[in-house]
Short mmCIF file of C-alpha atoms in Angstrom, two decimals:
data_model
loop_
_atom_site.label_atom_id
_atom_site.label_comp_id
_atom_site.label_asym_id
_atom_site.label_seq_id
_atom_site.Cartn_x
_atom_site.Cartn_y
_atom_site.Cartn_z
CA UNK H 20 0.00 0.00 0.00
CA UNK H 21 1.29 3.45 -0.94
CA UNK H 22 0.32 6.36 1.31
CA UNK H 23 0.93 10.04 0.51
CA UNK H 24 0.62 12.78 3.12
CA UNK H 25 0.30 16.38 1.95
CA UNK H 26 1.08 19.24 4.35
CA UNK H 27 1.76 22.95 3.83
CA UNK H 28 2.08 24.11 7.44
CA UNK H 29 5.02 21.95 8.56
CA UNK H 30 5.89 23.93 11.68
CA UNK H 31 5.27 23.94 15.45
CA UNK H 32 3.26 21.00 16.77
CA UNK H 33 2.52 19.76 13.24
CA UNK H 34 6.28 19.38 12.69
CA UNK H 35 6.50 17.17 15.79
CA UNK H 36 3.48 15.18 14.60
CA UNK H 37 5.08 14.50 11.22
CA UNK H 38 8.50 13.71 12.63
CA UNK H 39 6.89 11.08 14.85
CA UNK H 40 4.72 9.87 11.94
CA UNK H 41 7.88 9.38 9.87
CA UNK H 42 9.46 7.34 12.69
CA UNK H 43 6.42 5.08 12.99
CA UNK H 44 5.71 4.56 9.28
CA UNK H 45 9.42 4.48 8.44
CA UNK H 46 9.95 1.47 10.72
CA UNK H 47 11.19 -1.57 8.78
CA UNK H 48 8.23 -3.76 9.80
CA UNK H 49 5.60 -1.17 8.83
CA UNK H 50 7.53 -0.25 5.71
CA UNK H 51 7.28 -3.79 4.33
CA UNK H 52 3.59 -3.30 3.58
CA UNK H 53 3.13 0.49 3.69
CA UNK H 54 5.27 2.88 1.64
CA UNK H 55 4.96 6.45 2.94
CA UNK H 56 5.67 9.72 1.11
CA UNK H 57 5.35 13.20 2.63
CA UNK H 58 4.75 16.10 0.24
CA UNK H 59 5.51 19.27 2.20
CA UNK H 60 6.17 22.97 1.71
CA UNK H 61 9.35 24.62 2.96
CA UNK H 62 8.06 28.20 2.83
CA UNK H 63 7.31 28.78 6.52
CA UNK H 64 9.96 30.83 8.36
CA UNK H 65 10.36 28.21 11.08
CA UNK H 66 11.06 25.39 8.60
CA UNK H 67 14.64 24.24 8.06
CA UNK H 68 14.76 21.70 5.18
CA UNK H 69 18.10 20.34 6.39
CA UNK H 70 16.68 19.75 9.86
CA UNK H 71 13.76 17.83 8.33
CA UNK H 72 16.12 15.57 6.40
CA UNK H 73 18.21 14.87 9.50
CA UNK H 74 15.32 14.34 11.95
CA UNK H 75 12.82 12.47 9.79
CA UNK H 76 13.14 8.73 9.26
CA UNK H 77 14.95 7.49 6.16
CA UNK H 78 12.14 4.97 5.83
CA UNK H 79 9.79 7.60 4.37
CA UNK H 80 10.11 9.61 1.15
CA UNK H 81 10.29 13.39 1.51
CA UNK H 82 9.30 15.58 -1.44
CA UNK H 83 9.27 19.38 -1.24
CA UNK H 84 6.42 21.09 -3.11
CA UNK H 85 6.06 24.86 -3.24
CA UNK H 86 2.91 25.92 -1.35
CA UNK H 87 2.08 29.18 0.46
CA UNK H 88 -0.21 29.82 3.42
CA UNK H 89 -2.12 32.83 2.04
CA UNK H 90 -4.53 32.71 -0.89
CA UNK H 91 -2.49 33.36 -4.04
CA UNK H 92 -4.27 32.42 -7.29
CA UNK H 93 -1.15 32.08 -9.46
CA UNK H 94 0.99 30.28 -6.86
CA UNK H 95 -1.93 28.06 -5.80
CA UNK H 96 -2.43 26.93 -9.41
CA UNK H 97 1.30 26.16 -9.64
CA UNK H 98 1.07 24.19 -6.37
CA UNK H 99 -1.91 22.18 -7.66
CA UNK H 100 0.03 21.38 -10.84
CA UNK H 101 3.06 20.20 -8.81
CA UNK H 102 0.93 18.14 -6.45
CA UNK H 103 -0.96 16.50 -9.34
CA UNK H 104 2.31 15.67 -11.08
CA UNK H 105 3.73 14.06 -7.91
CA UNK H 106 0.53 12.10 -7.23
CA UNK H 107 0.54 10.74 -10.79
CA UNK H 108 4.18 9.74 -10.40
CA UNK H 109 3.66 7.99 -7.06
CA UNK H 110 0.20 6.55 -7.86
CA UNK H 111 -0.79 6.14 -4.17
CA UNK H 112 -3.56 4.01 -2.75
CA UNK H 113 -4.19 6.49 0.09
CA UNK H 114 -3.98 10.30 0.09
CA UNK H 115 -4.03 12.01 3.50
CA UNK H 116 -4.30 15.82 3.57
CA UNK H 117 -3.32 17.85 6.63
CA UNK H 118 -4.46 21.37 7.64
CA UNK H 119 -6.72 23.73 5.72
CA UNK H 120 -4.51 24.90 2.85
CA UNK H 121 -3.29 21.46 1.89
CA UNK H 122 -6.87 20.27 2.36
CA UNK H 123 -8.03 22.53 -0.48
CA UNK H 124 -5.03 22.20 -2.83
CA UNK H 125 -4.75 18.46 -2.23
CA UNK H 126 -8.43 17.80 -2.94
CA UNK H 127 -8.22 19.60 -6.28
CA UNK H 128 -5.05 17.69 -7.20
CA UNK H 129 -6.79 14.45 -6.21
CA UNK H 130 -9.76 15.34 -8.43
CA UNK H 131 -7.44 16.00 -11.40
CA UNK H 132 -6.05 12.46 -11.13
CA UNK H 133 -9.43 11.16 -12.36
CA UNK H 134 -8.72 8.00 -10.37
CA UNK H 135 -10.51 6.97 -7.19
CA UNK H 136 -8.25 6.78 -4.15
CA UNK H 137 -8.85 6.53 -0.42
CA UNK H 138 -8.95 10.17 0.67
CA UNK H 139 -8.47 11.43 4.23
CA UNK H 140 -8.24 14.92 5.70
CA UNK H 141 -7.06 16.08 9.15
CA UNK H 142 -7.77 19.77 9.91
CA UNK H 143 -5.33 20.10 12.88
CA UNK H 144 -7.57 22.98 14.03
CA UNK H 145 -10.21 24.25 11.64
CA UNK H 146 -9.47 27.65 10.06
CA UNK H 147 -13.03 28.83 10.78
CA UNK H 148 -12.18 28.71 14.51
CA UNK H 149 -9.55 31.44 14.13
CA UNK H 150 -10.21 34.66 16.01
CA UNK H 151 -7.76 36.83 14.06
CA UNK H 152 -10.14 37.02 11.09
CA UNK H 153 -13.55 38.59 10.55
CA UNK H 154 -16.86 36.84 11.15
CA UNK H 155 -17.54 36.85 7.40
CA UNK H 156 -14.17 35.20 6.75
CA UNK H 157 -14.97 32.51 9.33
CA UNK H 158 -18.30 31.86 7.59
CA UNK H 159 -16.47 31.62 4.25
CA UNK H 160 -13.98 29.08 5.66
CA UNK H 161 -16.83 27.04 7.14
CA UNK H 162 -18.54 27.04 3.74
CA UNK H 163 -15.32 25.98 1.98
CA UNK H 164 -14.84 23.09 4.41
CA UNK H 165 -18.45 21.95 4.06
CA UNK H 166 -18.61 22.22 0.28
CA UNK H 167 -15.16 20.66 -0.25
CA UNK H 168 -16.18 17.68 1.83
CA UNK H 169 -19.49 17.35 -0.03
CA UNK H 170 -17.94 17.66 -3.49
CA UNK H 171 -14.72 15.63 -3.09
CA UNK H 172 -15.83 13.18 -0.39
CA UNK H 173 -13.33 11.26 1.71
CA UNK H 174 -13.06 10.83 5.46
CA UNK H 175 -12.14 13.46 8.03
CA UNK H 176 -9.67 12.15 10.62
CA UNK H 177 -10.01 14.50 13.61
CA UNK H 178 -6.97 14.95 15.87
CA UNK H 179 -8.97 15.66 19.04
CA UNK H 180 -12.33 14.93 20.62
CA UNK H 181 -13.96 18.33 20.08
CA UNK H 182 -12.60 18.57 16.53
CA UNK H 183 -14.24 15.17 15.99
CA UNK H 184 -17.63 16.47 17.19
CA UNK H 185 -17.35 19.41 14.78
CA UNK H 186 -16.16 17.17 11.93
CA UNK H 187 -19.23 14.94 12.19
CA UNK H 188 -21.35 17.98 11.24
CA UNK H 189 -19.28 18.39 8.08
CA UNK H 190 -18.95 14.83 6.82
CA UNK H 191 -17.89 11.23 7.48
CA UNK H 192 -15.42 11.33 10.35
CA UNK H 193 -13.05 9.22 12.46
CA UNK H 194 -11.12 10.11 15.61
CA UNK H 195 -7.38 9.49 15.87
CA UNK H 196 -5.96 11.69 18.60
CA UNK H 197 -2.59 13.39 18.33
CA UNK H 198 0.09 11.43 20.12
CA UNK H 199 3.64 11.95 21.33
CA UNK H 200 6.76 9.85 21.85
CA UNK H 201 6.33 9.19 25.56
CA UNK H 202 9.49 7.09 25.90
CA UNK H 203 11.79 9.71 24.34
CA UNK H 204 10.24 12.57 26.32
CA UNK H 205 10.37 10.69 29.63
CA UNK H 206 14.13 10.28 29.17
CA UNK H 207 14.43 14.04 29.64
CA UNK H 208 12.44 14.02 32.88
CA UNK H 209 14.44 14.87 35.99
CA UNK H 210 13.48 16.46 39.32
CA UNK H 211 14.15 20.20 39.25
CA UNK H 212 13.59 22.87 41.89
CA UNK H 213 13.15 26.56 41.12
CA UNK H 214 13.70 29.30 43.67
CA UNK H 215 10.59 31.03 42.33
CA UNK H 216 7.51 29.37 40.89
CA UNK H 217 8.20 29.19 37.15
CA UNK H 218 5.48 29.03 34.49
CA UNK H 219 6.35 28.02 30.93
CA UNK H 220 4.84 28.50 27.47
CA UNK H 221 6.17 26.86 24.32
CA UNK H 222 5.73 27.62 20.63
CA UNK H 223 5.94 30.35 18.04
CA UNK H 224 5.06 33.82 19.34
CA UNK H 225 2.04 34.52 17.13
CA UNK H 226 -1.43 36.01 17.52
CA UNK H 227 -2.87 32.51 17.99
CA UNK H 228 -0.61 31.87 21.01
CA UNK H 229 -1.76 35.12 22.67
CA UNK H 230 1.57 36.70 23.82
CA UNK H 231 -0.12 39.93 24.92
CA UNK H 232 -2.23 37.95 27.38
CA UNK H 233 0.83 36.20 28.84
CA UNK H 234 2.41 39.62 29.29
CA UNK H 235 -0.67 40.76 31.22
CA UNK H 236 -0.60 37.62 33.39
CA UNK H 237 3.10 38.09 34.16
CA UNK H 238 2.52 41.71 35.20
CA UNK H 239 -0.32 40.55 37.49
CA UNK H 240 1.97 37.98 39.13
CA UNK H 241 5.36 39.73 39.58
CA UNK H 242 6.50 37.18 42.20
CA UNK H 243 6.54 34.37 39.61
CA UNK H 244 8.96 33.76 36.77
CA UNK H 245 7.71 33.07 33.25
CA UNK H 246 9.57 31.60 30.28
CA UNK H 247 8.52 31.45 26.63
CA UNK H 248 10.30 28.57 24.92
CA UNK H 249 10.43 29.75 21.33
CA UNK H 250 10.42 32.95 19.31
CA UNK H 251 8.29 34.76 16.75
CA UNK H 252 7.26 37.95 15.03
CA UNK H 253 5.17 39.24 17.98
CA UNK H 254 7.83 38.97 20.67
CA UNK H 255 7.86 42.78 20.96
CA UNK H 256 4.48 42.44 22.75
CA UNK H 257 6.26 40.69 25.62
CA UNK H 258 7.66 43.43 27.84
CA UNK H 259 7.11 42.15 31.41
CA UNK H 260 10.48 41.96 33.23
CA UNK H 261 9.67 38.52 34.68
CA UNK H 262 9.31 36.83 31.25
CA UNK H 263 12.36 35.23 29.63
CA UNK H 264 12.23 34.37 25.91
CA UNK H 265 14.61 31.57 24.97
CA UNK H 266 14.62 32.22 21.21
CA UNK H 267 14.47 29.36 18.73
CA UNK H 268 16.18 26.23 20.03
CA UNK H 269 17.02 23.75 17.27
CA UNK H 270 18.24 20.96 19.55
CA UNK H 271 15.32 18.78 20.66
CA UNK H 272 16.91 17.70 23.96
CA UNK H 273 17.56 21.33 24.93
CA UNK H 274 13.91 22.20 24.26
CA UNK H 275 12.72 19.35 26.48
CA UNK H 276 15.24 20.33 29.17
CA UNK H 277 13.77 23.85 29.22
CA UNK H 278 10.29 22.33 29.44
CA UNK H 279 11.39 19.99 32.24
CA UNK H 280 12.76 22.91 34.26
CA UNK H 281 9.41 24.70 34.68
CA UNK H 282 6.89 24.09 37.48
CA UNK H 283 3.62 24.73 35.60
CA UNK H 284 2.87 24.73 31.88
CA UNK H 285 0.50 27.37 30.52
CA UNK H 286 -1.39 27.23 27.20
CA UNK H 287 -3.28 30.46 26.53
CA UNK H 288 -4.02 29.98 22.81
CA UNK H 289 -7.04 31.54 21.16
CA UNK H 290 -7.72 28.40 19.07
CA UNK H 291 -6.14 24.94 18.74
CA UNK H 292 -6.53 21.49 17.21
CA UNK H 293 -4.96 19.34 19.93
CA UNK H 294 -1.75 21.07 21.07
CA UNK H 295 1.34 18.86 21.04
CA UNK H 296 3.15 21.20 23.45
CA UNK H 297 0.52 20.56 26.14
CA UNK H 298 0.90 16.80 25.68
CA UNK H 299 4.69 17.05 25.96
CA UNK H 300 4.40 19.07 29.18
CA UNK H 301 1.98 16.48 30.56
CA UNK H 302 4.42 13.70 29.63
CA UNK H 303 7.04 15.56 31.70
CA UNK H 304 4.56 15.50 34.59
CA UNK H 305 3.75 19.20 34.57
CA UNK H 306 0.32 20.46 35.66
CA UNK H 307 -1.24 22.58 32.91
CA UNK H 308 -3.26 25.78 33.18
CA UNK H 309 -5.00 26.46 29.87
CA UNK H 310 -7.64 28.62 28.26
CA UNK H 311 -10.94 26.78 28.06
CA UNK H 312 -11.01 26.32 24.27
CA UNK H 313 -11.25 23.48 21.74
CA UNK H 314 -8.05 21.44 21.86
CA UNK H 315 -6.90 22.57 25.29
CA UNK H 316 -10.00 21.13 26.97
CA UNK H 317 -9.47 17.84 25.12
CA UNK H 318 -6.06 17.44 26.78
CA UNK H 319 -6.49 18.96 30.25
CA UNK H 320 -8.79 17.42 32.84
CA UNK H 321 -9.94 20.30 35.04
CA UNK H 322 -8.93 19.95 38.69
CA UNK H 323 -7.10 16.68 37.98
CA UNK H 324 -4.26 17.29 35.50
CA UNK H 325 -4.51 21.08 35.68
CA UNK H 326 -7.05 23.84 35.29
CA UNK H 327 -9.08 25.40 32.47
CA UNK H 328 -9.94 29.08 32.78
CA UNK H 329 -11.96 31.76 31.01
CA UNK H 330 -10.99 34.90 32.95
CA UNK H 331 -7.64 36.09 34.28
CA UNK H 332 -9.24 36.56 37.73
CA UNK H 333 -9.50 32.77 38.07
CA UNK H 334 -5.72 32.40 38.03
CA UNK H 335 -5.23 33.66 41.60
CA UNK H 336 -7.00 30.57 42.92
CA UNK H 337 -5.32 28.11 40.57
CA UNK H 338 -1.80 29.43 41.15
CA UNK H 339 -2.44 29.35 44.92
CA UNK H 340 -3.35 25.65 44.70
CA UNK H 341 -0.34 24.80 42.50
CA UNK H 342 2.14 26.65 44.69
CA UNK H 343 2.22 23.50 46.78
CA UNK H 344 4.87 21.13 45.36
CA UNK H 345 3.01 18.04 46.61
CA UNK H 346 -0.15 19.11 44.76
CA UNK H 347 1.89 19.89 41.62
CA UNK H 348 3.44 16.43 41.75
CA UNK H 349 0.01 14.78 42.10
CA UNK H 350 -1.41 16.75 39.15
CA UNK H 351 1.73 15.93 37.14
CA UNK H 352 1.37 12.20 37.80
CA UNK H 353 -2.27 12.36 36.71
CA UNK H 354 -1.19 14.17 33.55
CA UNK H 355 1.33 11.47 32.66
CA UNK H 356 -1.23 8.69 33.20
CA UNK H 357 -3.68 10.52 30.91
CA UNK H 358 -0.98 10.86 28.25
CA UNK H 359 -0.16 7.18 28.48
CA UNK H 360 -3.84 6.24 28.13
CA UNK H 361 -4.84 8.55 25.27
CA UNK H 362 -1.87 10.25 23.62
CA UNK H 363 0.75 7.57 22.93
CA UNK H 364 1.85 8.07 19.32
CA UNK H 365 2.43 4.36 18.62
CA UNK H 366 -1.06 3.37 19.79
CA UNK H 367 -2.63 6.20 17.81
CA UNK H 368 -0.64 5.67 14.59
CA UNK H 369 -1.65 2.01 14.72
CA UNK H 370 -5.27 3.21 14.74
CA UNK H 371 -4.51 5.39 11.72
CA UNK H 372 -2.90 2.49 9.86
CA UNK H 373 -5.94 0.33 10.59
CA UNK H 374 -8.19 3.02 9.05
CA UNK H 375 -6.02 3.10 5.92
CA UNK H 376 -6.37 -0.67 5.62
CA UNK H 377 -10.17 -0.75 6.03
#
């Protein structure tokens, strides 16, 4: 069986997802019966093509195809042509599209093959959930998703429970949760004690990740230290003296060491699919405080693995509870157990493989 994955937005948590996917499907045993090719775009600022080649398994085929995030009629037509050409060359049995842009371009390329294939689509956070666009734009994106699914068919493979509930309103859907490499992450776990309570955030500093809100939180809690593991175009919005920005860290072990050295993980995104960074923090036995949105609430169990909040005023109570190291340890243990039960990449990729084989 030949499987082709198409992704434009190969950055952040999606990068981690695909690196782990390449490890699973590039394994010699899996590779005997399932040949995997990843068609990806290298246009995002945070993408390093050399890093991809070094970190992704040699057992999968990597093909770079020029795609851009924004709507661009001329470039989008060129991308569709390239994708169609590659799909004809590979002649896959299964085509799996990831994220909104590849979902549109990939469906058109699939249609132009004039051959029926098994078609799957994972939104990784629907574009119509974005809050940085107008209400009319969100309605347009909803319409595109609905009509694309109706016209081209295929199966939506949701990456989280709430995304699955939304997907069922759009078309035929399955649930395969995002997963992480628990064994590799646990190797970086080590007891660590901070002089001051330290709260961490990880990812690209963008509107979606809400840096202005973290800045406000840090100013409200001057006795705590905050660290943003990552970098991005909106880092100028972070001015609070008790926030440290690490900058981009290319070494995976160093990233996980930074994550291990915090006391509480915080996810304050405005929208999500199912955030990999939250799962990685949970695997390192960190309690998580997160905004009560789709994605975050699928990972965090309120008052057991962390807390979900709607207003900044709620944080006083939650930080007071998690000041206690014994309570933090208990929440962290619960978080790891939840990860082991629901978010193990090997278990979840096996579910995905079974869907391909149906």
